[in-house]
CSV table of N, CA and C in Angstrom, one decimal:
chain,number,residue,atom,x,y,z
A,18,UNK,N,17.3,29.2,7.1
A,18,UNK,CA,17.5,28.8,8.5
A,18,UNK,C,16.4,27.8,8.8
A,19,UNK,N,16.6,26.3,9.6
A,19,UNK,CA,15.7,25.8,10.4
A,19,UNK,C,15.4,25.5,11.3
A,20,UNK,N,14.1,25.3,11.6
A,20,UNK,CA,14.1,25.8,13.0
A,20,UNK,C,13.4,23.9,13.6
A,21,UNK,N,14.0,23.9,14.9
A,21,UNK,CA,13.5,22.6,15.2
A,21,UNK,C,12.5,22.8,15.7
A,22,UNK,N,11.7,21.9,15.0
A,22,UNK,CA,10.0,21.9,15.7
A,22,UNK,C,9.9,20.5,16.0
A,23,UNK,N,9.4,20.7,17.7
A,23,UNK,CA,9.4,19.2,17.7
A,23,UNK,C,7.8,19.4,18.8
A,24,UNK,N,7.1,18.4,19.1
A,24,UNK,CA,5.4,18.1,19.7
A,24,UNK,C,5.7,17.4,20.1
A,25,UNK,N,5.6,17.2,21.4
A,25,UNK,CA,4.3,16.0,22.0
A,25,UNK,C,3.4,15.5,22.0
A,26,UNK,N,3.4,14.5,22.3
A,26,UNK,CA,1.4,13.8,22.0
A,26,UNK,C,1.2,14.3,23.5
A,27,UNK,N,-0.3,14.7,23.5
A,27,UNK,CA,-1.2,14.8,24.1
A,27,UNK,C,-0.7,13.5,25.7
A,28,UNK,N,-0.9,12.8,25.5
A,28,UNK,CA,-0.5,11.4,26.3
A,28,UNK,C,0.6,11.9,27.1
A,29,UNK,N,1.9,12.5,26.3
A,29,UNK,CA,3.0,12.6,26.8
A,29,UNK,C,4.4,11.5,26.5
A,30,UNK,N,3.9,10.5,25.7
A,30,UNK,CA,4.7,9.4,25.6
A,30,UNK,C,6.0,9.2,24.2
A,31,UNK,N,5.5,10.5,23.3
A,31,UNK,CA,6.5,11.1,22.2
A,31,UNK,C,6.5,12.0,21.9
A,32,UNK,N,7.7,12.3,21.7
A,32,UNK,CA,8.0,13.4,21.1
A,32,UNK,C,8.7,13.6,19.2
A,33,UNK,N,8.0,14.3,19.1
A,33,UNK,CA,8.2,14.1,17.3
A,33,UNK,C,8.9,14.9,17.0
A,34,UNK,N,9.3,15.1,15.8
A,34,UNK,CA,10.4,16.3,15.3
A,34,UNK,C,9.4,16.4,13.6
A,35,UNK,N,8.8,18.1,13.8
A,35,UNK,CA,8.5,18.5,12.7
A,35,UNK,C,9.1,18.8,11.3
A,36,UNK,N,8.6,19.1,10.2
A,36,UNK,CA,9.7,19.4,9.0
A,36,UNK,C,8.6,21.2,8.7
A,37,UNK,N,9.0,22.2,8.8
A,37,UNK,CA,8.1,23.8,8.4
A,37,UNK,C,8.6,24.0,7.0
A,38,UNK,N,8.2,23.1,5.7
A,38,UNK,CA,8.9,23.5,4.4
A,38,UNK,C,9.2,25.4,4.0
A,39,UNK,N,9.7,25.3,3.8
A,39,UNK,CA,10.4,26.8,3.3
A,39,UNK,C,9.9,28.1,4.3
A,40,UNK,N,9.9,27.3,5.7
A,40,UNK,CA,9.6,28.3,6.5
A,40,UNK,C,8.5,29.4,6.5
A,41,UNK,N,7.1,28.9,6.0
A,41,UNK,CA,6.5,29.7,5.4
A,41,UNK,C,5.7,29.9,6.7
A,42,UNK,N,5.2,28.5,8.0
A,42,UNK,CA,4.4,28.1,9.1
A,42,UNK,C,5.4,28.4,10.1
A,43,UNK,N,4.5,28.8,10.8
A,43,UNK,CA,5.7,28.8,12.5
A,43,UNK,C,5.1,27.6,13.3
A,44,UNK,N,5.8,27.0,14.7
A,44,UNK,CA,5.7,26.2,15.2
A,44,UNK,C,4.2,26.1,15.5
A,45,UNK,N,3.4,27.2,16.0
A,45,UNK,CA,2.4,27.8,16.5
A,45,UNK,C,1.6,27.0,15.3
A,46,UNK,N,1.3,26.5,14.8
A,46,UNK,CA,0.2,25.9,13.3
A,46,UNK,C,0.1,24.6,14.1
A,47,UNK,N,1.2,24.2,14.6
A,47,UNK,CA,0.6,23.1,15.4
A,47,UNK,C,0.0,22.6,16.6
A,48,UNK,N,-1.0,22.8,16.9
A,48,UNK,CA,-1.9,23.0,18.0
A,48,UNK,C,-1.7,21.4,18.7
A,49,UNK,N,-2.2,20.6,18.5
A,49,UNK,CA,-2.1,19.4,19.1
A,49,UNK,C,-1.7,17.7,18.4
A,50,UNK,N,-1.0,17.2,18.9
A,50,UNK,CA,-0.4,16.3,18.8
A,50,UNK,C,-1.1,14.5,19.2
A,51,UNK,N,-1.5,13.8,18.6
A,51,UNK,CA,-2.1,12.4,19.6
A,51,UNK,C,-1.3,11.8,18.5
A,52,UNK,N,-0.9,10.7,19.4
A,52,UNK,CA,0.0,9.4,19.2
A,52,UNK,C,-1.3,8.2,19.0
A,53,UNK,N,-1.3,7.1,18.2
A,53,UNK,CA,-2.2,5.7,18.9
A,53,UNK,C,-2.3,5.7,20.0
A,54,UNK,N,-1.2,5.9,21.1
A,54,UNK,CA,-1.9,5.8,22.4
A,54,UNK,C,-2.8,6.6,23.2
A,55,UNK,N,-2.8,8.1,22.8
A,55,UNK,CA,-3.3,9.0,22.9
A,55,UNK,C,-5.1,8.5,23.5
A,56,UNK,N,-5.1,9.0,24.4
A,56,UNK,CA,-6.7,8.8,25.0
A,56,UNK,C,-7.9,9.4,23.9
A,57,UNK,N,-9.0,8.5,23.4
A,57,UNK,CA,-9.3,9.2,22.8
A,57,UNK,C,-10.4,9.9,23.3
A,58,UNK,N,-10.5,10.8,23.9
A,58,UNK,CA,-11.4,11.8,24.7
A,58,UNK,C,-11.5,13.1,23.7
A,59,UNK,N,-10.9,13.4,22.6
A,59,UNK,CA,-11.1,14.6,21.8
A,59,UNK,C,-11.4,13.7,20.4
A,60,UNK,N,-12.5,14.6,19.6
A,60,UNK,CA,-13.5,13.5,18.3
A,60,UNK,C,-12.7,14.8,17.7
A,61,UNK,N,-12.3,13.4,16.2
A,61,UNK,CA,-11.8,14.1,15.2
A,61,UNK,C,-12.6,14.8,14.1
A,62,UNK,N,-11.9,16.0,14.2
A,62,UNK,CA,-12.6,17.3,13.3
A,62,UNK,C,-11.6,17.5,11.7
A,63,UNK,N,-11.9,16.9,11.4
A,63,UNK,CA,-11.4,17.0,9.9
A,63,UNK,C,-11.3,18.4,9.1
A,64,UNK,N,-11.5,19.3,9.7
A,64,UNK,CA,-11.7,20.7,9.5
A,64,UNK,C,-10.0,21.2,10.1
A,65,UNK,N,-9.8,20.3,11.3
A,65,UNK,CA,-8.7,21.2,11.5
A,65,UNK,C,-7.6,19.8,11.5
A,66,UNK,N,-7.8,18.9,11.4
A,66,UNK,CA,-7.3,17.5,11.8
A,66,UNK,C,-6.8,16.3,11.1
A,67,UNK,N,-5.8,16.0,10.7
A,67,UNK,CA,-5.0,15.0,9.7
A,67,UNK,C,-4.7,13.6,10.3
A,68,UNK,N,-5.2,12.6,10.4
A,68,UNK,CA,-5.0,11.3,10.4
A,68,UNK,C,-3.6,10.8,9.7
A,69,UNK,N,-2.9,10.1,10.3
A,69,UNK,CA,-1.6,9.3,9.5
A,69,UNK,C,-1.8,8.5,10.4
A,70,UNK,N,-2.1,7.1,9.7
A,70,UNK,CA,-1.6,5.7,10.7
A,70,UNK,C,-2.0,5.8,11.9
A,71,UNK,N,-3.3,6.3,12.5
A,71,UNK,CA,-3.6,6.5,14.0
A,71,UNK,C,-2.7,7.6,14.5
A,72,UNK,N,-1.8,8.3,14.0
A,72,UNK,CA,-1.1,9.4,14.5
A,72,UNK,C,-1.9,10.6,13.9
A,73,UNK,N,-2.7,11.4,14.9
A,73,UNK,CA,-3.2,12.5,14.0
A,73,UNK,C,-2.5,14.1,14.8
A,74,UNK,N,-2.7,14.6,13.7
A,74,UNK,CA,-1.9,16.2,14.1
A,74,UNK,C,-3.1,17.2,14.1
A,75,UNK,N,-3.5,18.0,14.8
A,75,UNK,CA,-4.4,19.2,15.0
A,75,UNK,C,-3.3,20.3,14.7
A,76,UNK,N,-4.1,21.0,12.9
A,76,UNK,CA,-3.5,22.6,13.3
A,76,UNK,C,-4.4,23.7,13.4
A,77,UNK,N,-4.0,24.9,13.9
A,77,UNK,CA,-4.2,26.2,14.0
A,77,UNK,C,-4.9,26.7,12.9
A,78,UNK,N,-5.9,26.2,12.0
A,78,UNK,CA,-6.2,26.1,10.6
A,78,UNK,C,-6.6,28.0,10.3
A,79,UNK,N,-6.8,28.8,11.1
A,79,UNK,CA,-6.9,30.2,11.2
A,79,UNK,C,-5.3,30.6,11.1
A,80,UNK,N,-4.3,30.3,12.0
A,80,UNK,CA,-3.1,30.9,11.5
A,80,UNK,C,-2.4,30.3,10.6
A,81,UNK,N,-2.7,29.2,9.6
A,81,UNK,CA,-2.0,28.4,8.5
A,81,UNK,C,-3.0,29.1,7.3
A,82,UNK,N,-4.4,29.4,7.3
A,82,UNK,CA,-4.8,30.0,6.4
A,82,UNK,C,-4.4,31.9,6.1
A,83,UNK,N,-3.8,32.2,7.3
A,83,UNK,CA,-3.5,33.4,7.3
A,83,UNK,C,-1.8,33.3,6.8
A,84,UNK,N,-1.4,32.6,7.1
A,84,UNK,CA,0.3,33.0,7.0
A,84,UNK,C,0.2,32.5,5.2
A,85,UNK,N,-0.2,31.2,4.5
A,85,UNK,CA,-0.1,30.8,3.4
A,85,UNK,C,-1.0,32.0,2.4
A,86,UNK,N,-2.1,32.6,3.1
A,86,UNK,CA,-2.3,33.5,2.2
A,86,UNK,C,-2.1,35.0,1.9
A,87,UNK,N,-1.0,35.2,2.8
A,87,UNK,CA,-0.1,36.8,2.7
A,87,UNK,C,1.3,36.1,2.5
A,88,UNK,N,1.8,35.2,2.3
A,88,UNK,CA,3.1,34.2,2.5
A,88,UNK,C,3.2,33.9,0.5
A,89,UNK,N,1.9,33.1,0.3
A,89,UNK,CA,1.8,32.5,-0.7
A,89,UNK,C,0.7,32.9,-2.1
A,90,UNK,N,-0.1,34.2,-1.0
A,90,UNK,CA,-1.3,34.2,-2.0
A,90,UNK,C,-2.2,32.8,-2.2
A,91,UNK,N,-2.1,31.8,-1.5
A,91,UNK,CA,-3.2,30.6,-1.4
A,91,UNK,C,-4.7,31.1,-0.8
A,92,UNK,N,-5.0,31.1,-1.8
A,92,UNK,CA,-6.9,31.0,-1.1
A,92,UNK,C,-7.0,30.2,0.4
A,93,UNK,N,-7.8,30.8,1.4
A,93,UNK,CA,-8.1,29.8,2.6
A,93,UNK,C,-9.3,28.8,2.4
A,94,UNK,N,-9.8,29.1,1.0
A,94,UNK,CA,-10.7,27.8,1.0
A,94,UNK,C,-9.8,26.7,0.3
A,95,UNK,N,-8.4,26.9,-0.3
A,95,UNK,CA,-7.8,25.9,-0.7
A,95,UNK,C,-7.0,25.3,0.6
A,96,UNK,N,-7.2,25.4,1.4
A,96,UNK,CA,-6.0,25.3,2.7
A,96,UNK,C,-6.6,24.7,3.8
A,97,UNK,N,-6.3,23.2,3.6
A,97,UNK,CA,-7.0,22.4,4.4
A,97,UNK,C,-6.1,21.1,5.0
A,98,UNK,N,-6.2,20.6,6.0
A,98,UNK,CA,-5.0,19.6,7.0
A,98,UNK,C,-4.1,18.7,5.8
A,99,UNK,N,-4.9,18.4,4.7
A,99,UNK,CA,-4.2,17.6,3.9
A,99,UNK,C,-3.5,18.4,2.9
A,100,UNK,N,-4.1,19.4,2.6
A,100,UNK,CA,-3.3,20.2,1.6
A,100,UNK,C,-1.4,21.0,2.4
A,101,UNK,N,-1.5,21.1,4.1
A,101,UNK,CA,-1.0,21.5,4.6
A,101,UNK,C,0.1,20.7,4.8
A,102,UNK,N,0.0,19.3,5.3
A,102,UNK,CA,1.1,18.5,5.4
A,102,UNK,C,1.6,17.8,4.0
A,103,UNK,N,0.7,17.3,3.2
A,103,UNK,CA,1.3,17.0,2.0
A,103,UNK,C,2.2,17.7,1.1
A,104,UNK,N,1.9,19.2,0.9
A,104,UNK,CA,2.6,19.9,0.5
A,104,UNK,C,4.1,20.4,1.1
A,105,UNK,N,4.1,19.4,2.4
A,105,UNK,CA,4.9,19.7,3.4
A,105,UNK,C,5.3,21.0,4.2
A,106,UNK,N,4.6,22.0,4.3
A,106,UNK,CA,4.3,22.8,5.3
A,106,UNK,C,4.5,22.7,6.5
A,107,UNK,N,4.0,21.9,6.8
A,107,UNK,CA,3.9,21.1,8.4
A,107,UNK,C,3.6,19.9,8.4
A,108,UNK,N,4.6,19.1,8.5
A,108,UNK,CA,4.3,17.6,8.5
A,108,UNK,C,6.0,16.9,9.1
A,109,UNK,N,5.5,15.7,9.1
A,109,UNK,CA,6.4,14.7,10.0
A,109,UNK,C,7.9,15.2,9.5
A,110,UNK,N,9.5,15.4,10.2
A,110,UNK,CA,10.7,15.8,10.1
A,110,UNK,C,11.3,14.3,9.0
A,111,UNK,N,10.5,13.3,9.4
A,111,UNK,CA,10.8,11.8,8.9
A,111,UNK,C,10.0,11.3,8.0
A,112,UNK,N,9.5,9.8,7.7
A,112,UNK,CA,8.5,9.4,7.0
A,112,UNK,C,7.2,9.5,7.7
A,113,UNK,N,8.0,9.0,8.8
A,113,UNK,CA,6.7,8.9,10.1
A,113,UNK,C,7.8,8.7,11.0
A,114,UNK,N,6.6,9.1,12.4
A,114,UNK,CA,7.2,9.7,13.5
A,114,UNK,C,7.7,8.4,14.2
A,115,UNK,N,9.2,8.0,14.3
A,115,UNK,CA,10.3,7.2,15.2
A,115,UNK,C,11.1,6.5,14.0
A,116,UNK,N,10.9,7.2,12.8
A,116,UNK,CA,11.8,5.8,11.7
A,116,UNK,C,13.1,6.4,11.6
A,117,UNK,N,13.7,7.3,12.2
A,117,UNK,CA,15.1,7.3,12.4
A,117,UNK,C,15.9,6.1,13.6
A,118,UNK,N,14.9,6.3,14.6
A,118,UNK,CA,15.2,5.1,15.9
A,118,UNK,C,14.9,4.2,15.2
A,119,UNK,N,14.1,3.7,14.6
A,119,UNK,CA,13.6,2.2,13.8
A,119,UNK,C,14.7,1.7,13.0
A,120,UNK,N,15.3,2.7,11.9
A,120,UNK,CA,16.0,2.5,10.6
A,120,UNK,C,17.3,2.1,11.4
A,121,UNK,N,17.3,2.5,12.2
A,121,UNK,CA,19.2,2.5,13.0
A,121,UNK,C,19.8,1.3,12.7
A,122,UNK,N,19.2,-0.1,13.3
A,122,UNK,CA,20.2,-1.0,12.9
A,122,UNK,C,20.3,-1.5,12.3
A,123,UNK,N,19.2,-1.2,10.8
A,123,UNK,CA,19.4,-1.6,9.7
A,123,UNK,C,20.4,-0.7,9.0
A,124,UNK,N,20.6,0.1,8.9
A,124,UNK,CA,21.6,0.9,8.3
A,124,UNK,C,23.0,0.5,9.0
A,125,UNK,N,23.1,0.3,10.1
A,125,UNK,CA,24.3,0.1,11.0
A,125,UNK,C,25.1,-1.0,10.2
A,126,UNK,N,24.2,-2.3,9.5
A,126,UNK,CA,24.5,-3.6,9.1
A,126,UNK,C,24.6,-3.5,7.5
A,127,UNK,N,24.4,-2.7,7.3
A,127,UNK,CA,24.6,-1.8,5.6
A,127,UNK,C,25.6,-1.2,5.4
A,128,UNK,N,25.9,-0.4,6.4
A,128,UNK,CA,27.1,0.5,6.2
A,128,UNK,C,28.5,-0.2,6.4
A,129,UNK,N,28.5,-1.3,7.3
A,129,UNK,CA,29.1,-2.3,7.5
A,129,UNK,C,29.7,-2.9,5.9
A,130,UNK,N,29.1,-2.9,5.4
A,130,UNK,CA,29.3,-3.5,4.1
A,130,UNK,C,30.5,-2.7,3.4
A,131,UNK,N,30.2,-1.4,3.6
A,131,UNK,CA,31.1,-0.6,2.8
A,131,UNK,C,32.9,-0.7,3.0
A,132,UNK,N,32.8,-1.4,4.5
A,132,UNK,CA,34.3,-1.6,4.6
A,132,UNK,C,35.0,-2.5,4.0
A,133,UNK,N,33.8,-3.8,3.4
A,133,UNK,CA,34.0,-4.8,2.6
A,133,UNK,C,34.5,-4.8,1.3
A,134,UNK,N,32.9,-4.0,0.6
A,134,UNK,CA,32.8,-4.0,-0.9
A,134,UNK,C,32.2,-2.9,-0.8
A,135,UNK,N,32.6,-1.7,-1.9
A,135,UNK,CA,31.9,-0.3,-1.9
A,135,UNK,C,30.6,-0.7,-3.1
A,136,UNK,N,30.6,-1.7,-3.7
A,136,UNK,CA,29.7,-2.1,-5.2
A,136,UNK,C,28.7,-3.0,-4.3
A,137,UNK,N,28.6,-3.9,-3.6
A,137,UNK,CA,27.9,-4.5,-2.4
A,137,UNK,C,27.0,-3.4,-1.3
A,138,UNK,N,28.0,-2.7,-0.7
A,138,UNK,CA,27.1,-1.7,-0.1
A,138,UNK,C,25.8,-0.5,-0.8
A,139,UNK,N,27.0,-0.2,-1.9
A,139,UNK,CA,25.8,0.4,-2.7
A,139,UNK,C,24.5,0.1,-3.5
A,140,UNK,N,24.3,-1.3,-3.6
A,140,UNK,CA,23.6,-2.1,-4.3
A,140,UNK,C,22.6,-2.3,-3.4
A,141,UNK,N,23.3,-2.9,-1.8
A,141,UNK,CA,22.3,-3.3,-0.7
A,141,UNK,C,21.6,-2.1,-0.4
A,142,UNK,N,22.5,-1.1,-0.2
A,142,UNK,CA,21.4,0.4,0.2
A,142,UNK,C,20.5,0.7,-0.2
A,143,UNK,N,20.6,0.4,-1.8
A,143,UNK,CA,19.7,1.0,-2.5
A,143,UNK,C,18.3,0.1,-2.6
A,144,UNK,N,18.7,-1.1,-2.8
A,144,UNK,CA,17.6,-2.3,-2.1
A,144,UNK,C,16.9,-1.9,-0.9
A,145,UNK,N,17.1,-1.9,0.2
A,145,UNK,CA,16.9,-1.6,1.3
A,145,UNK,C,15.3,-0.7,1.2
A,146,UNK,N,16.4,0.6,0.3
A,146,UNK,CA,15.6,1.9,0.7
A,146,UNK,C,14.3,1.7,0.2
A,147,UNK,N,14.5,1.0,-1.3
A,147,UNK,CA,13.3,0.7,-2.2
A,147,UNK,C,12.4,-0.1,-1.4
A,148,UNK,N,12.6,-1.3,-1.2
A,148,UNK,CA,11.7,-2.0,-0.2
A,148,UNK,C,11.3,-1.3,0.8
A,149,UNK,N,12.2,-0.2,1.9
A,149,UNK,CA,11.6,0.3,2.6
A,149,UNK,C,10.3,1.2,2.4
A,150,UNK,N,10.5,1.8,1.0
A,150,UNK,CA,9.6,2.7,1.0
A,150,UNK,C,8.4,2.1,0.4
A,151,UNK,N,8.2,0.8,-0.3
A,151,UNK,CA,7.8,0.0,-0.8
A,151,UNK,C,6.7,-0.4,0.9
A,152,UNK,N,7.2,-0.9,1.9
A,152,UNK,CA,6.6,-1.2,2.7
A,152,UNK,C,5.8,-0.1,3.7
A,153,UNK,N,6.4,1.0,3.8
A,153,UNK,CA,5.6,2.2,4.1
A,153,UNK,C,4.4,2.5,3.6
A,154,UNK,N,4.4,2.6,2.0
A,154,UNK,CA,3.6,2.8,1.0
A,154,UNK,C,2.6,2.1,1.4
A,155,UNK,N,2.6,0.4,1.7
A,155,UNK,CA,2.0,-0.8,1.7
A,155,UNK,C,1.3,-0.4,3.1
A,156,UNK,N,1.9,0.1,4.0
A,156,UNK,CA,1.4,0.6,5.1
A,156,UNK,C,0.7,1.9,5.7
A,157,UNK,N,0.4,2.2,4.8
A,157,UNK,CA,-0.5,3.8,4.4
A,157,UNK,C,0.2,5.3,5.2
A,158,UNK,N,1.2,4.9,5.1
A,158,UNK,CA,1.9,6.5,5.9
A,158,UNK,C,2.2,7.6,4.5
A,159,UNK,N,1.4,8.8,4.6
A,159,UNK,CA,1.4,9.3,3.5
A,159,UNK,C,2.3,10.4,3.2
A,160,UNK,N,3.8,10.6,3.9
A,160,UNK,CA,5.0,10.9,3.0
A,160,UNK,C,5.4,9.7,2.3
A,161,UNK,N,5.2,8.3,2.3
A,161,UNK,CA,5.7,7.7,1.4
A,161,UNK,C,5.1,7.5,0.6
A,162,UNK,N,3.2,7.7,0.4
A,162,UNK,CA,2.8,7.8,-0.7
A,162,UNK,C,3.2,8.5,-1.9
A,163,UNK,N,3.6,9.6,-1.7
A,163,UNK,CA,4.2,10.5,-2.3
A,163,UNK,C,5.9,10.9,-3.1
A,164,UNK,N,6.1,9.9,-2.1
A,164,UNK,CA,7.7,8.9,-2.2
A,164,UNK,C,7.8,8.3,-3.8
């Protein structure tokens, strides 16, 4: 079962949609949310605190070290903001947070193809994706590093 987790930034200005891999985290691991626009009145603690692209996530690092090590048997000194999202535990539903709104009309003009030429569409798609993830990469969002 999945469960939709979705945050706010701090600010109030987005709302994100989480990804909880194998349901191991409950929503509760994510404590706080800031967008780039986010005021920066709270200093980042790298103890509890993940940077992506000026988008950073605050977790619950007491209830993510507790659930992954009666969940997983993970030591809580291995269990830290980057080990948490990269492993995808708790991390972005997308690459990064709005690239389903972003990707839309580029896919809209792709799919479009398929009514033409099914060998054309599939060729452009796959172009697309590569470059896309190619430019993410280039852009330091780190589900595509990993991409």
């Amino acid at each position: 079962m999945c469960i939709d987790v979705r945050k706010t930034c701090e600010c109030g200005t987005h709302t994100v949609q989480f990804h909880l891999g194998d349901n191991i985290m409950v929503p509760q691991v994510l404590s706080r949310l800031f967008c780039p626009a986010c005021p920066g009145n709270s200093a980042f603690n790298k103890e509890t605190m993940l940077c992506d692209n000026d988008w950073v996530i605050e977790y619950d690092m007491d209830l993510a070290r507790g659930m992954l090590e009666k969940k997983l048997q993970i030591g809580p000194e291995d269990v830290v903001p980057e080990f948490i999202f990269d492993k995808g535990y708790a991390c972005w539903q997308e690459m990064y947070p709005g690239e389903q709104k972003d990707i839309k009309a580029d896919r809209e003009k792709i799919i479009e193809l398929l009514q033409q030429d099914r060998n054309v569409y599939l060729h452009a798609m796959q172009n697309w994706n590569i470059e896309r993830i190619e430019r993410l990469k280039s852009a330091g969002w780190r589900k595509a590093q990993q991409a």
